[in-house]
Amino acid sequence: MRSLTDFHLMMQYPSHTDKTISYLKRYLREFHEIKDVFLHFHTGEKGKKAAAEAHKNLWKEQSQASIADLTTSEKLKPCYADAFHRQELVGEILREGAHYNFPKIHLIFHYTEQIVKFGILGQFSTDIAEAMHKRFKDAYRHCNMVNATRQIITTYTRDHTFAMKDLTISAWTRIRKLEH
């Protein structure tokens, strides 16, 4: 996480030198070397379902094993071993179902090349698009989820109309002040 955070903070610099580009490359290399730690948390739904199913099936198999003739302490040893085996199996399935093959992770590996070719990367910022969606998100949170699209459009239109009226009033106020 430190490598990605450092990379992100350095990407926001208003200009870059060869030294900062080398730092960016180093941060990405460090992330790439240790990113497998996070794969367990980035498993898709198919992988999670497969892991849960495998755990359930193995648990059934292990619980059907005959342990009737064993003492209590002897029964615990296979239980611990079986639990460990189930955890290993689930972990392996989760790792197999995980990957880093998605656009945002792939894109950051090309940033340093793009900086060298084109300069700073303001064009890759999502701040403007996110700001544009903010009003729609607010309108969605305020609707009652019944016919949500119509309510969102109505709320957005109303808010936009009031904002335009405020701008018109402030413009007329400035014009009147200039006339006097």
mmCIF file with all atom_site columns, C-alpha atoms in Angstrom, residues 75-180:
data_model
loop_
_atom_site.group_PDB
_atom_site.id
_atom_site.type_symbol
_atom_site.label_atom_id
_atom_site.label_alt_id
_atom_site.label_comp_id
_atom_site.label_asym_id
_atom_site.label_entity_id
_atom_site.label_seq_id
_atom_site.pdbx_PDB_ins_code
_atom_site.Cartn_x
_atom_site.Cartn_y
_atom_site.Cartn_z
_atom_site.occupancy
_atom_site.B_iso_or_equiv
_atom_site.pdbx_formal_charge
_atom_site.auth_seq_id
_atom_site.auth_comp_id
_atom_site.auth_asym_id
_atom_site.auth_atom_id
_atom_site.pdbx_PDB_model_num
ATOM 1   C CA . LYS A 1 75  ? -10.316 -37.072 17.652  1.00 0.00 ? 75  LYS A CA 1
ATOM 2   C CA . LEU A 1 76  ? -8.977  -33.503 17.899  1.00 0.00 ? 76  LEU A CA 1
ATOM 3   C CA . LYS A 1 77  ? -5.780  -34.182 15.957  1.00 0.00 ? 77  LYS A CA 1
ATOM 4   C CA . PRO A 1 78  ? -7.558  -35.092 12.697  1.00 0.00 ? 78  PRO A CA 1
ATOM 5   C CA . CYS A 1 79  ? -9.995  -32.191 13.219  1.00 0.00 ? 79  CYS A CA 1
ATOM 6   C CA . TYR A 1 80  ? -7.144  -29.675 13.382  1.00 0.00 ? 80  TYR A CA 1
ATOM 7   C CA . ALA A 1 81  ? -5.405  -31.263 10.411  1.00 0.00 ? 81  ALA A CA 1
ATOM 8   C CA . ASP A 1 82  ? -8.667  -31.324 8.445   1.00 0.00 ? 82  ASP A CA 1
ATOM 9   C CA . ALA A 1 83  ? -9.386  -27.667 9.238   1.00 0.00 ? 83  ALA A CA 1
ATOM 10  C CA . PHE A 1 84  ? -5.882  -26.706 8.123   1.00 0.00 ? 84  PHE A CA 1
ATOM 11  C CA . HIS A 1 85  ? -6.307  -28.727 4.928   1.00 0.00 ? 85  HIS A CA 1
ATOM 12  C CA . ARG A 1 86  ? -9.661  -27.013 4.221   1.00 0.00 ? 86  ARG A CA 1
ATOM 13  C CA . GLN A 1 87  ? -8.102  -23.572 4.780   1.00 0.00 ? 87  GLN A CA 1
ATOM 14  C CA . GLU A 1 88  ? -5.253  -24.376 2.407   1.00 0.00 ? 88  GLU A CA 1
ATOM 15  C CA . LEU A 1 89  ? -7.679  -25.612 -0.253  1.00 0.00 ? 89  LEU A CA 1
ATOM 16  C CA . VAL A 1 90  ? -9.883  -22.511 0.045   1.00 0.00 ? 90  VAL A CA 1
ATOM 17  C CA . GLY A 1 91  ? -6.832  -20.222 -0.061  1.00 0.00 ? 91  GLY A CA 1
ATOM 18  C CA . GLU A 1 92  ? -5.535  -21.953 -3.173  1.00 0.00 ? 92  GLU A CA 1
ATOM 19  C CA . ILE A 1 93  ? -8.889  -21.673 -4.964  1.00 0.00 ? 93  ILE A CA 1
ATOM 20  C CA . LEU A 1 94  ? -9.192  -17.995 -4.010  1.00 0.00 ? 94  LEU A CA 1
ATOM 21  C CA . ARG A 1 95  ? -5.689  -17.274 -5.330  1.00 0.00 ? 95  ARG A CA 1
ATOM 22  C CA . GLU A 1 96  ? -6.441  -19.074 -8.599  1.00 0.00 ? 96  GLU A CA 1
ATOM 23  C CA . GLY A 1 97  ? -9.630  -17.035 -9.073  1.00 0.00 ? 97  GLY A CA 1
ATOM 24  C CA . ALA A 1 98  ? -7.910  -13.719 -8.402  1.00 0.00 ? 98  ALA A CA 1
ATOM 25  C CA . HIS A 1 99  ? -6.021  -11.572 -10.856 1.00 0.00 ? 99  HIS A CA 1
ATOM 26  C CA . TYR A 1 100 ? -4.857  -8.041  -11.506 1.00 0.00 ? 100 TYR A CA 1
ATOM 27  C CA . ASN A 1 101 ? -6.148  -7.998  -15.049 1.00 0.00 ? 101 ASN A CA 1
ATOM 28  C CA . PHE A 1 102 ? -8.289  -4.870  -14.905 1.00 0.00 ? 102 PHE A CA 1
ATOM 29  C CA . PRO A 1 103 ? -7.811  -1.510  -16.611 1.00 0.00 ? 103 PRO A CA 1
ATOM 30  C CA . LYS A 1 104 ? -6.869  0.748   -13.692 1.00 0.00 ? 104 LYS A CA 1
ATOM 31  C CA . ILE A 1 105 ? -3.973  -1.439  -12.557 1.00 0.00 ? 105 ILE A CA 1
ATOM 32  C CA . HIS A 1 106 ? -2.828  -1.988  -16.121 1.00 0.00 ? 106 HIS A CA 1
ATOM 33  C CA . LEU A 1 107 ? -3.028  1.728   -16.906 1.00 0.00 ? 107 LEU A CA 1
ATOM 34  C CA . ILE A 1 108 ? -0.683  2.823   -14.115 1.00 0.00 ? 108 ILE A CA 1
ATOM 35  C CA . PHE A 1 109 ? 2.114   0.751   -15.608 1.00 0.00 ? 109 PHE A CA 1
ATOM 36  C CA . HIS A 1 110 ? 2.056   3.053   -18.648 1.00 0.00 ? 110 HIS A CA 1
ATOM 37  C CA . TYR A 1 111 ? 2.070   6.351   -16.736 1.00 0.00 ? 111 TYR A CA 1
ATOM 38  C CA . THR A 1 112 ? 5.817   6.805   -16.683 1.00 0.00 ? 112 THR A CA 1
ATOM 39  C CA . GLU A 1 113 ? 6.044   6.280   -20.458 1.00 0.00 ? 113 GLU A CA 1
ATOM 40  C CA . GLN A 1 114 ? 3.230   8.772   -20.993 1.00 0.00 ? 114 GLN A CA 1
ATOM 41  C CA . ILE A 1 115 ? 4.866   11.369  -18.751 1.00 0.00 ? 115 ILE A CA 1
ATOM 42  C CA . VAL A 1 116 ? 8.100   11.138  -20.714 1.00 0.00 ? 116 VAL A CA 1
ATOM 43  C CA . LYS A 1 117 ? 6.224   11.517  -24.022 1.00 0.00 ? 117 LYS A CA 1
ATOM 44  C CA . PHE A 1 118 ? 3.498   14.040  -23.140 1.00 0.00 ? 118 PHE A CA 1
ATOM 45  C CA . GLY A 1 119 ? 4.270   15.670  -19.781 1.00 0.00 ? 119 GLY A CA 1
ATOM 46  C CA . ILE A 1 120 ? 2.010   15.594  -16.712 1.00 0.00 ? 120 ILE A CA 1
ATOM 47  C CA . LEU A 1 121 ? -1.060  13.405  -16.803 1.00 0.00 ? 121 LEU A CA 1
ATOM 48  C CA . GLY A 1 122 ? -3.951  15.741  -16.062 1.00 0.00 ? 122 GLY A CA 1
ATOM 49  C CA . GLN A 1 123 ? -5.922  14.118  -18.874 1.00 0.00 ? 123 GLN A CA 1
ATOM 50  C CA . PHE A 1 124 ? -6.097  10.888  -16.859 1.00 0.00 ? 124 PHE A CA 1
ATOM 51  C CA . SER A 1 125 ? -7.808  12.540  -13.899 1.00 0.00 ? 125 SER A CA 1
ATOM 52  C CA . THR A 1 126 ? -11.349 11.425  -13.105 1.00 0.00 ? 126 THR A CA 1
ATOM 53  C CA . ASP A 1 127 ? -12.040 14.416  -10.852 1.00 0.00 ? 127 ASP A CA 1
ATOM 54  C CA . ILE A 1 128 ? -14.123 16.238  -13.468 1.00 0.00 ? 128 ILE A CA 1
ATOM 55  C CA . ALA A 1 129 ? -16.245 13.198  -14.319 1.00 0.00 ? 129 ALA A CA 1
ATOM 56  C CA . GLU A 1 130 ? -16.791 12.422  -10.649 1.00 0.00 ? 130 GLU A CA 1
ATOM 57  C CA . ALA A 1 131 ? -17.833 16.015  -9.987  1.00 0.00 ? 131 ALA A CA 1
ATOM 58  C CA . MET A 1 132 ? -20.348 15.773  -12.834 1.00 0.00 ? 132 MET A CA 1
ATOM 59  C CA . HIS A 1 133 ? -21.909 12.656  -11.279 1.00 0.00 ? 133 HIS A CA 1
ATOM 60  C CA . LYS A 1 134 ? -22.125 14.097  -7.772  1.00 0.00 ? 134 LYS A CA 1
ATOM 61  C CA . ARG A 1 135 ? -25.502 15.753  -8.314  1.00 0.00 ? 135 ARG A CA 1
ATOM 62  C CA . PHE A 1 136 ? -26.952 12.580  -9.803  1.00 0.00 ? 136 PHE A CA 1
ATOM 63  C CA . LYS A 1 137 ? -25.642 10.555  -6.877  1.00 0.00 ? 137 LYS A CA 1
ATOM 64  C CA . ASP A 1 138 ? -27.147 13.028  -4.409  1.00 0.00 ? 138 ASP A CA 1
ATOM 65  C CA . ALA A 1 139 ? -30.482 12.902  -6.247  1.00 0.00 ? 139 ALA A CA 1
ATOM 66  C CA . TYR A 1 140 ? -30.430 9.090   -6.112  1.00 0.00 ? 140 TYR A CA 1
ATOM 67  C CA . ARG A 1 141 ? -29.822 9.106   -2.368  1.00 0.00 ? 141 ARG A CA 1
ATOM 68  C CA . HIS A 1 142 ? -32.805 11.431  -1.879  1.00 0.00 ? 142 HIS A CA 1
ATOM 69  C CA . CYS A 1 143 ? -35.286 9.429   -3.969  1.00 0.00 ? 143 CYS A CA 1
ATOM 70  C CA . ASN A 1 144 ? -37.469 6.666   -2.541  1.00 0.00 ? 144 ASN A CA 1
ATOM 71  C CA . MET A 1 145 ? -36.197 4.075   -5.086  1.00 0.00 ? 145 MET A CA 1
ATOM 72  C CA . VAL A 1 146 ? -39.663 3.733   -6.666  1.00 0.00 ? 146 VAL A CA 1
ATOM 73  C CA . ASN A 1 147 ? -39.395 4.981   -10.240 1.00 0.00 ? 147 ASN A CA 1
ATOM 74  C CA . ALA A 1 148 ? -35.938 6.267   -9.302  1.00 0.00 ? 148 ALA A CA 1
ATOM 75  C CA . THR A 1 149 ? -34.949 7.448   -12.786 1.00 0.00 ? 149 THR A CA 1
ATOM 76  C CA . ARG A 1 150 ? -37.849 9.894   -13.027 1.00 0.00 ? 150 ARG A CA 1
ATOM 77  C CA . GLN A 1 151 ? -37.183 11.192  -9.506  1.00 0.00 ? 151 GLN A CA 1
ATOM 78  C CA . ILE A 1 152 ? -33.470 11.644  -10.216 1.00 0.00 ? 152 ILE A CA 1
ATOM 79  C CA . ILE A 1 153 ? -34.160 13.570  -13.404 1.00 0.00 ? 153 ILE A CA 1
ATOM 80  C CA . THR A 1 154 ? -36.780 15.740  -11.690 1.00 0.00 ? 154 THR A CA 1
ATOM 81  C CA . THR A 1 155 ? -34.481 16.491  -8.742  1.00 0.00 ? 155 THR A CA 1
ATOM 82  C CA . TYR A 1 156 ? -31.501 17.210  -10.974 1.00 0.00 ? 156 TYR A CA 1
ATOM 83  C CA . THR A 1 157 ? -33.567 19.457  -13.258 1.00 0.00 ? 157 THR A CA 1
ATOM 84  C CA . ARG A 1 158 ? -34.982 21.377  -10.297 1.00 0.00 ? 158 ARG A CA 1
ATOM 85  C CA . ASP A 1 159 ? -31.540 21.869  -8.725  1.00 0.00 ? 159 ASP A CA 1
ATOM 86  C CA . HIS A 1 160 ? -30.059 22.906  -12.065 1.00 0.00 ? 160 HIS A CA 1
ATOM 87  C CA . THR A 1 161 ? -32.904 25.397  -12.652 1.00 0.00 ? 161 THR A CA 1
ATOM 88  C CA . PHE A 1 162 ? -32.386 26.981  -9.233  1.00 0.00 ? 162 PHE A CA 1
ATOM 89  C CA . ALA A 1 163 ? -28.639 27.211  -9.847  1.00 0.00 ? 163 ALA A CA 1
ATOM 90  C CA . MET A 1 164 ? -29.246 28.926  -13.212 1.00 0.00 ? 164 MET A CA 1
ATOM 91  C CA . LYS A 1 165 ? -31.687 31.379  -11.589 1.00 0.00 ? 165 LYS A CA 1
ATOM 92  C CA . ASP A 1 166 ? -29.092 32.191  -8.917  1.00 0.00 ? 166 ASP A CA 1
ATOM 93  C CA . LEU A 1 167 ? -26.516 32.880  -11.645 1.00 0.00 ? 167 LEU A CA 1
ATOM 94  C CA . THR A 1 168 ? -28.976 35.088  -13.519 1.00 0.00 ? 168 THR A CA 1
ATOM 95  C CA . ILE A 1 169 ? -29.794 37.091  -10.383 1.00 0.00 ? 169 ILE A CA 1
ATOM 96  C CA . SER A 1 170 ? -26.112 37.581  -9.545  1.00 0.00 ? 170 SER A CA 1
ATOM 97  C CA . ALA A 1 171 ? -25.391 38.638  -13.158 1.00 0.00 ? 171 ALA A CA 1
ATOM 98  C CA . TRP A 1 172 ? -28.241 41.179  -13.085 1.00 0.00 ? 172 TRP A CA 1
ATOM 99  C CA . THR A 1 173 ? -26.982 42.448  -9.723  1.00 0.00 ? 173 THR A CA 1
ATOM 100 C CA . ARG A 1 174 ? -23.506 43.027  -11.196 1.00 0.00 ? 174 ARG A CA 1
ATOM 101 C CA . ILE A 1 175 ? -24.966 44.785  -14.256 1.00 0.00 ? 175 ILE A CA 1
ATOM 102 C CA . ARG A 1 176 ? -27.054 47.119  -12.077 1.00 0.00 ? 176 ARG A CA 1
ATOM 103 C CA . LYS A 1 177 ? -24.056 47.947  -9.924  1.00 0.00 ? 177 LYS A CA 1
ATOM 104 C CA . LEU A 1 178 ? -22.062 48.827  -13.056 1.00 0.00 ? 178 LEU A CA 1
ATOM 105 C CA . GLU A 1 179 ? -24.911 51.024  -14.351 1.00 0.00 ? 179 GLU A CA 1
ATOM 106 C CA . HIS A 1 180 ? -25.061 53.027  -11.114 1.00 0.00 ? 180 HIS A CA 1
#
